[in-house]
CSV table of C-alpha atoms in Angstrom, one decimal:
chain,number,residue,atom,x,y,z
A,1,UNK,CA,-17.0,10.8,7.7
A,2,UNK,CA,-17.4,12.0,4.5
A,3,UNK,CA,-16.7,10.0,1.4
A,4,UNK,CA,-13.1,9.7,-0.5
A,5,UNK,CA,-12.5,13.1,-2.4
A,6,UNK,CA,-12.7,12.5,-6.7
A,7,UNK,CA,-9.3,11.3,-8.3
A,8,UNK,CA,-8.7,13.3,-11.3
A,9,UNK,CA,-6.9,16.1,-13.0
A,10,UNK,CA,-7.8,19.2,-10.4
A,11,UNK,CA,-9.1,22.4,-12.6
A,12,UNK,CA,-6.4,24.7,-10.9
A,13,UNK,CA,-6.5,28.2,-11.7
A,14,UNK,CA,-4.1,30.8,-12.1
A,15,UNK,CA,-3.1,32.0,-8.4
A,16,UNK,CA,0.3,34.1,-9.2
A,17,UNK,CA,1.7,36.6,-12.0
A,18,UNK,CA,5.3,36.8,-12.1
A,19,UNK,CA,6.3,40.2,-13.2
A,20,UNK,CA,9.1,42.0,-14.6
A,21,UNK,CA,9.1,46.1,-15.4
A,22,UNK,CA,5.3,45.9,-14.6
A,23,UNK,CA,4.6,43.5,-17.4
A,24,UNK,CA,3.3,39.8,-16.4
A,25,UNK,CA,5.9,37.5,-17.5
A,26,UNK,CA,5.1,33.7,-16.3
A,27,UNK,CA,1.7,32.5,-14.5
A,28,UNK,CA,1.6,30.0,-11.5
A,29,UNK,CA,-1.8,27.6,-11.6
A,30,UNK,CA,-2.9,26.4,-8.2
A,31,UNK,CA,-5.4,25.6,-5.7
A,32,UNK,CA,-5.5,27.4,-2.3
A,33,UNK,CA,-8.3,27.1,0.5
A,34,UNK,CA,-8.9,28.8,3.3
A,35,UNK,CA,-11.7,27.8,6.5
A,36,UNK,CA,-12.9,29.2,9.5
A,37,UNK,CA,-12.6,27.8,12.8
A,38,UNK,CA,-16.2,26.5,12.4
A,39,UNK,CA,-14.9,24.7,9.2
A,40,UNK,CA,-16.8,27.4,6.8
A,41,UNK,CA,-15.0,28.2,3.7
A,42,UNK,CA,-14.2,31.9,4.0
A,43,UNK,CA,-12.2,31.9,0.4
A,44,UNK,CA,-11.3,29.4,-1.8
A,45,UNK,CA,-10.2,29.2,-5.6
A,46,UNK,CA,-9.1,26.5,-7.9
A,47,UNK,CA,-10.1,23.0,-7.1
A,48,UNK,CA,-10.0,22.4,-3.8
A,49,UNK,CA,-12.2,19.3,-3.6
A,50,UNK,CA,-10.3,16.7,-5.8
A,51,UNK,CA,-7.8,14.6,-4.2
A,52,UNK,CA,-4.1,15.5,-4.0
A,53,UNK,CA,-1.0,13.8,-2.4
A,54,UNK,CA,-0.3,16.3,0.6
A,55,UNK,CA,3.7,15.2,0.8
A,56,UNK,CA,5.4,16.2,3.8
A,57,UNK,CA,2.7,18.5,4.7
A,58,UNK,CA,0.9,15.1,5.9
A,59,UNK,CA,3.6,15.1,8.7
A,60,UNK,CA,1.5,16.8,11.3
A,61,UNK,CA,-1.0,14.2,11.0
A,62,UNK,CA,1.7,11.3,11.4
A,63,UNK,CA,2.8,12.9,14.5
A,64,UNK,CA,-0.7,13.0,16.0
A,65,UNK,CA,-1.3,9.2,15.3
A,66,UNK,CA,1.8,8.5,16.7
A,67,UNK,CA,1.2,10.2,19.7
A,68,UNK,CA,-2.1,8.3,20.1
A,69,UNK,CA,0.0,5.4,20.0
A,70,UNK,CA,2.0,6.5,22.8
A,71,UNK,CA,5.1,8.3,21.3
A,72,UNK,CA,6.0,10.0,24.3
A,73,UNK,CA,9.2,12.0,23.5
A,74,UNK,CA,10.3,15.7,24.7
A,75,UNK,CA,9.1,18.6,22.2
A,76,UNK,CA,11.9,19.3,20.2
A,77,UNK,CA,11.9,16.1,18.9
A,78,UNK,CA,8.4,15.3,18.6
A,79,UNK,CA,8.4,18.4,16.3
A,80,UNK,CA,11.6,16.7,14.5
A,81,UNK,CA,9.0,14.0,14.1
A,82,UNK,CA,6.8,16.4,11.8
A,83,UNK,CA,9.6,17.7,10.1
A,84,UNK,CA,10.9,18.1,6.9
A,85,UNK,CA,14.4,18.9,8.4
A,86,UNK,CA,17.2,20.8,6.6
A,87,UNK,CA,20.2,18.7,7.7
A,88,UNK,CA,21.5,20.4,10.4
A,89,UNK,CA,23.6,18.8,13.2
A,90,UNK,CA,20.5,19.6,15.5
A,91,UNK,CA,18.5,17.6,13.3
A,92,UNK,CA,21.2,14.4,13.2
A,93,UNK,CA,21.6,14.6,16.5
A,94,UNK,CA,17.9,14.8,17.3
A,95,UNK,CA,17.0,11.9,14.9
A,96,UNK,CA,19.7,9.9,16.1
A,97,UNK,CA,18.5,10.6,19.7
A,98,UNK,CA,15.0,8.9,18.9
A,99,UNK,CA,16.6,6.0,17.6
A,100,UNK,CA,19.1,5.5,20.6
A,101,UNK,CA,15.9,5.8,23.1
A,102,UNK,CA,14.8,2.2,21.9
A,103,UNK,CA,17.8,0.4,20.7
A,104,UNK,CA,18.1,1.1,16.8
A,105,UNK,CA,20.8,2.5,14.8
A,106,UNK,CA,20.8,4.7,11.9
A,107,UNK,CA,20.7,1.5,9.3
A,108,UNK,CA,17.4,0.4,10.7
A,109,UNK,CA,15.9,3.7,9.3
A,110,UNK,CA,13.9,2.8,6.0
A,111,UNK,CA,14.3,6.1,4.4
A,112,UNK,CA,17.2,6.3,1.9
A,113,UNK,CA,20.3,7.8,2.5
A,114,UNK,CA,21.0,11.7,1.4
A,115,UNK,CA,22.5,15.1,1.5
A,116,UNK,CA,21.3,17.8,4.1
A,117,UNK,CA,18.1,19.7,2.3
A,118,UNK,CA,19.7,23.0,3.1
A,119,UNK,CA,22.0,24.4,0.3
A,120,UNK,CA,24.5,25.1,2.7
A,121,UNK,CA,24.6,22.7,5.0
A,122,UNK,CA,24.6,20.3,1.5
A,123,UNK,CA,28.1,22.5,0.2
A,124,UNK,CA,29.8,22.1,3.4
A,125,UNK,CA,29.4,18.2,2.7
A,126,UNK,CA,30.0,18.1,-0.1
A,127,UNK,CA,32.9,20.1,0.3
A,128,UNK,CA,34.0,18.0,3.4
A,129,UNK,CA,33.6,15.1,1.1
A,130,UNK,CA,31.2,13.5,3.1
A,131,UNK,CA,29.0,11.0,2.0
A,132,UNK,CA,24.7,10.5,2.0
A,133,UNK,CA,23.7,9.1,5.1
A,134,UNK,CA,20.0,8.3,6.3
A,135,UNK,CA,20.1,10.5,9.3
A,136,UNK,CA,20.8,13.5,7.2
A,137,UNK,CA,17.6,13.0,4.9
A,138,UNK,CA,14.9,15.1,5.6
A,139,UNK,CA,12.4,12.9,6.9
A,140,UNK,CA,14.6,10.8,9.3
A,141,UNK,CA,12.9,12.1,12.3
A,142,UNK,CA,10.0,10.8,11.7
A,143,UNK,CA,11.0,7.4,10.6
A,144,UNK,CA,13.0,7.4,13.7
A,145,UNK,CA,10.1,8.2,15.5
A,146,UNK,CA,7.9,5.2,13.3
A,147,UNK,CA,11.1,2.7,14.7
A,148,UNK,CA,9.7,4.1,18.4
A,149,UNK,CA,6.2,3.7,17.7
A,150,UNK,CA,6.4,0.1,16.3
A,151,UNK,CA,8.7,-1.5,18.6
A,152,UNK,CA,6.6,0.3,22.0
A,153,UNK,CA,3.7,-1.5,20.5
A,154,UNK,CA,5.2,-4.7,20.0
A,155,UNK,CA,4.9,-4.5,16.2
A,156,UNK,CA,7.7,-5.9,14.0
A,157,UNK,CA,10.2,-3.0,12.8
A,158,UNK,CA,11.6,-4.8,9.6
A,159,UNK,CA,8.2,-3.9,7.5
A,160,UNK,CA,6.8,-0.8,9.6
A,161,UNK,CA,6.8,1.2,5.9
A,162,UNK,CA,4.6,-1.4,4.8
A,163,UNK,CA,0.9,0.0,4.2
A,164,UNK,CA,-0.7,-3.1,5.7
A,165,UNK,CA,1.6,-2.7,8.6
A,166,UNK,CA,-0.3,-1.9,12.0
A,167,UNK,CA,1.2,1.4,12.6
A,168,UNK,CA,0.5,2.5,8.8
A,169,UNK,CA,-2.6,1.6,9.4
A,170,UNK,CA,-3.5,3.6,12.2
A,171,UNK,CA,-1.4,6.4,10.9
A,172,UNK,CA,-4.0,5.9,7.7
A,173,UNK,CA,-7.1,5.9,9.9
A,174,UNK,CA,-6.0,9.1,12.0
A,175,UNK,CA,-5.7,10.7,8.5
A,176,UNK,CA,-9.5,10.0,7.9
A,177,UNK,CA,-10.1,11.1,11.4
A,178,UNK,CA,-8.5,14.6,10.9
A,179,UNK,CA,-9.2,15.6,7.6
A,180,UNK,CA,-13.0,14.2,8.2
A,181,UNK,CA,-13.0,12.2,4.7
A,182,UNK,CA,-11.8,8.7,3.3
A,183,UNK,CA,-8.5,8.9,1.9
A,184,UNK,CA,-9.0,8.4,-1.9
A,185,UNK,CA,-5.6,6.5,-2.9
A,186,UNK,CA,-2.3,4.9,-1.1
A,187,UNK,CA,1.2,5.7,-3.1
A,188,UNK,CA,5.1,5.8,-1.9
A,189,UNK,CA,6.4,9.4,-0.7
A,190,UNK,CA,9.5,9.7,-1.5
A,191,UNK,CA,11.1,8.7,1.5
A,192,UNK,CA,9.5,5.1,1.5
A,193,UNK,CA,6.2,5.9,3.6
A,194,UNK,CA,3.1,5.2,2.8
A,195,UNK,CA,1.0,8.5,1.4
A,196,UNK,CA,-2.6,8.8,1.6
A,197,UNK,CA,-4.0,11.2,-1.0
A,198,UNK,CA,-6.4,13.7,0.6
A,199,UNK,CA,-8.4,16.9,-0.6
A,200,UNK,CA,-7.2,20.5,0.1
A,201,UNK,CA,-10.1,20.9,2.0
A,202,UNK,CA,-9.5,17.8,4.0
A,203,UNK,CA,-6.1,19.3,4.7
A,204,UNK,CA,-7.1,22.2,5.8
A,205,UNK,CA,-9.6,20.9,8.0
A,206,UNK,CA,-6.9,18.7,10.1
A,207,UNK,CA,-4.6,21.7,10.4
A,208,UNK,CA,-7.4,23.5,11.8
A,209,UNK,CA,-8.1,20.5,14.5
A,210,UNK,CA,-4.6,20.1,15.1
A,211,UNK,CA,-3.9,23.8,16.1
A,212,UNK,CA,-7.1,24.0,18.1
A,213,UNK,CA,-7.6,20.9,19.7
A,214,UNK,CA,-8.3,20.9,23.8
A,215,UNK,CA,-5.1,21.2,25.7
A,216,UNK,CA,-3.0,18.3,26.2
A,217,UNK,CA,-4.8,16.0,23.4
A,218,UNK,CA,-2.3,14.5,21.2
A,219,UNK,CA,-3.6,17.2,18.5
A,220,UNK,CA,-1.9,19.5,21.3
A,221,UNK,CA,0.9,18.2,21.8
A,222,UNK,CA,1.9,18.3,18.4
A,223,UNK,CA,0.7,21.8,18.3
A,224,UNK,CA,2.7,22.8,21.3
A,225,UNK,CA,6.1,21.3,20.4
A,226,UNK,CA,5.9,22.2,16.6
A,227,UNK,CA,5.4,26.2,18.0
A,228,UNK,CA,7.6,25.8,20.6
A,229,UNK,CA,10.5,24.6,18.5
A,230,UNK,CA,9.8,25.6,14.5
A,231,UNK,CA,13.5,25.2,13.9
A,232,UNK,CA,13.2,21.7,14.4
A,233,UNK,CA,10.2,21.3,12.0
A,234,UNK,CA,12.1,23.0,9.0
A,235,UNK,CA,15.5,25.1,10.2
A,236,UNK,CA,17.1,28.1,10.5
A,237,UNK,CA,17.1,29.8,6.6
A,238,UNK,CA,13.4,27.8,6.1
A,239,UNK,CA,10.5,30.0,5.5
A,240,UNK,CA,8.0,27.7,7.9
A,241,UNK,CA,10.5,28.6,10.5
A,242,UNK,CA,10.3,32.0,9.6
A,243,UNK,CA,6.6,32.1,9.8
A,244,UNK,CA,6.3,30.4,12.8
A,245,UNK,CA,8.2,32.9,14.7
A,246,UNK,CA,7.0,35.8,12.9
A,247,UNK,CA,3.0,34.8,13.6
A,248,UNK,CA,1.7,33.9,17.4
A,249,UNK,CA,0.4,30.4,17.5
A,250,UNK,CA,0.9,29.4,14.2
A,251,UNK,CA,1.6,25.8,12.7
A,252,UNK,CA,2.8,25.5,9.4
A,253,UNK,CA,4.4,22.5,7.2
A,254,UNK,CA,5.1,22.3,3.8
A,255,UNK,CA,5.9,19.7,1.3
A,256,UNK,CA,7.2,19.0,-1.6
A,257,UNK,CA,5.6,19.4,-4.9
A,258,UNK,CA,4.5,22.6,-3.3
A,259,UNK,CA,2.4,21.7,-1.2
A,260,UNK,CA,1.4,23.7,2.4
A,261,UNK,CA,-0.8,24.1,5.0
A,262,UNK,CA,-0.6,26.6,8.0
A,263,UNK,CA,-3.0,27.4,11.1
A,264,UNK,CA,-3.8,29.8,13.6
A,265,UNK,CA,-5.1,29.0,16.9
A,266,UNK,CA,-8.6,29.1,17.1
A,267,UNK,CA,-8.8,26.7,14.2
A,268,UNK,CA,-8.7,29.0,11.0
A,269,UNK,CA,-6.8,27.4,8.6
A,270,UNK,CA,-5.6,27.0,4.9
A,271,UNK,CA,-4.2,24.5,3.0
A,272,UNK,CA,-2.7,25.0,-1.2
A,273,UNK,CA,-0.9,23.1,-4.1
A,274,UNK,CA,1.0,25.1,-7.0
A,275,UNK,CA,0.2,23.4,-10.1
A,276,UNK,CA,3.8,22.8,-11.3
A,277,UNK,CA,5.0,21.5,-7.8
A,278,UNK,CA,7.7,24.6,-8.0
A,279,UNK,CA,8.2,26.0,-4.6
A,280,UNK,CA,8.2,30.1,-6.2
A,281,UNK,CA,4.5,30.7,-6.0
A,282,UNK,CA,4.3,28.3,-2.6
A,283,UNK,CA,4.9,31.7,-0.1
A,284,UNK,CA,3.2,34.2,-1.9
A,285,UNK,CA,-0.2,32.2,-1.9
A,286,UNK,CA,0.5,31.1,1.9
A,287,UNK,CA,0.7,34.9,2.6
A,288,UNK,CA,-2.4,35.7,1.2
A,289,UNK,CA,-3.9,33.0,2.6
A,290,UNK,CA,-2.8,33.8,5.9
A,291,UNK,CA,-4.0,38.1,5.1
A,292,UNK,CA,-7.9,36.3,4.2
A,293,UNK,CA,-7.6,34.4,7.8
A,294,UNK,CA,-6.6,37.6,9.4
A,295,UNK,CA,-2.9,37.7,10.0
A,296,UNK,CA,-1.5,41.5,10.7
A,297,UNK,CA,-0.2,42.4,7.9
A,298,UNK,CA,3.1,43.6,9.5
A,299,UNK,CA,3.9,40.1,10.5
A,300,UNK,CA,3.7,38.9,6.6
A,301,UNK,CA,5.2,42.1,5.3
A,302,UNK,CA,9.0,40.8,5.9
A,303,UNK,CA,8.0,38.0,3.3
A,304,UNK,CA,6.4,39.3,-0.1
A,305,UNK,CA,8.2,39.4,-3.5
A,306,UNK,CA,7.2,42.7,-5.4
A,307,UNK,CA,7.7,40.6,-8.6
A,308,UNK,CA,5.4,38.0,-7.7
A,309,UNK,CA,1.6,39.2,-7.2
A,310,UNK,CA,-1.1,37.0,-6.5
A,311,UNK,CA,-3.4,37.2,-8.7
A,312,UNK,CA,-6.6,35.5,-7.3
């Protein structure tokens, strides 16, 4: 295992020109990787070595280490437990489905209570006058899923957010195991759970095991469930759904602060971080990330923004 990426301020560079009449108005900074299936780096630029907090897009490895731990649930809702859900009444229902398997309720969740994610879905409550409630925050399928993990391993429930609890802990060292480095620095995400801070390379180089691991692996599994079922892993006006279904075999997650990673099959994969953590320069550098590890480019086409180019 390779040691704990640097802490530090990452020299980004400038990855997108926005542009209006032809004329470059506003410039997005990033970092973007992209690595073969052998793990060779077949384009990079910015600073894709220094250590960055992945945010949701960690979610795929949480799933994998909690299927090592035996989290044996059906696919749609294994992929609701590497989501970043939009709030939909699939997604309540799913999350509150987890729970029911082993006894808990929606108040044993330890994320905090909030609107659906999706724009809509959030106007229709708030129109309906509904209140925030932890099954509609977008991480509640996984913490329903760390409730099933924890309690089917005898571990107490009441702390399972704590880093020093045993299920953190072997979410932490499955982190290390996928991304093939030492995690450089434990914070809070902002749903509660611990966040181990990784490189973009490091990143990259899980999504690439994940999407190619040997069939029925718990890499697999997670692969399977999260292509089979993309609406559960974002929803139905999100573009990793989108993506999903418009390119075979592929896994993507994003994450707040703009964060994303994506892979194909046979293990290429890419992994970037806009600068600014605004999500308008997130899709354009995923789709020319995916162009450099070979995607059609008729499946990216229905995506790209004439006014934003990428620049590197």
């Amino acid at each position: 295992m390779n040691a704990a990426p640097p802490v530090g301020v990452p020299a980004h560079a400038p990855l997108v020109h926005v542009l209006r009449d032809g004329m470059v108005e506003s410039v997005h900074h990033g970092s973007v990787v992209v690595l073969g299936p052998d793990g060779s780096t077949l384009f990079q630029a910015g600073d894709v070595d220094t250590a960055c907090y992945p945010r949701s897009a960690a979610k795929p490895m949480q799933a994998v280490a909690m299927v090592r731990l035996g989290l044996a649930l059906p696919p749609e809702l294994l992929a609701l437990t590497a989501a970043s859900h939009s709030g939909e009444q699939v997604h309540l229902d799913g999350a509150q489905r987890v729970l029911a398997a082993t006894g808990f309720a929606e108040d044993d969740l330890g994320n905090p209570a909030d609107l659906p994610f999706d724009p809509i879905e959030r106007e229709r409550w708030i129109a309906a006058g509904r209140p925030a409630r932890k099954l509609a925050h977008n991480c509640s399928g996984k913490h329903a899923s760390m409730l099933w993990t924890a309690h089917e391993n005898g571990w107490s429930t009441e702390d399972y957010l704590n880093p020093a609890h045993p299920l953190q802990r072997e979410i932490a060292a499955t982190v290390e195991d996928l991304t093939g480095q030492q995690i450089a620095h434990v914070a809070a995400d902002g749903c509660g759970a611990p966040l181990f801070a990784v490189s973009l390379r490091g990143l990259a180089t899980a999504a690439g095991r994940i999407a190619s691991a040997p069939p029925g692996s718990p890499e697999d599994r997670v692969a399977q469930a999260v292509r089979a079922h993309p609406e559960m892993v974002a929803g139905t006006r999100r573009d990793a759904t989108a993506l999903m279904r418009a390119v075979p075999g592929l896994i993507a997650k994003d994450g707040f602060e703009a964060v994303q990673i994506a892979a194909l099959p046979d293990g290429t994969a890419i992994a970037a971080k806009i600068a600014d953590g605004t999500d308008r320069a997130r899709l354009p550098v995923t789709l020319a990330a995916l162009a450099r590890a070979g995607v059609a480019p008729e499946a990216l086409a229905p995506f790209t923004n004439p006014h934003l180019v990428v620049a590197a």
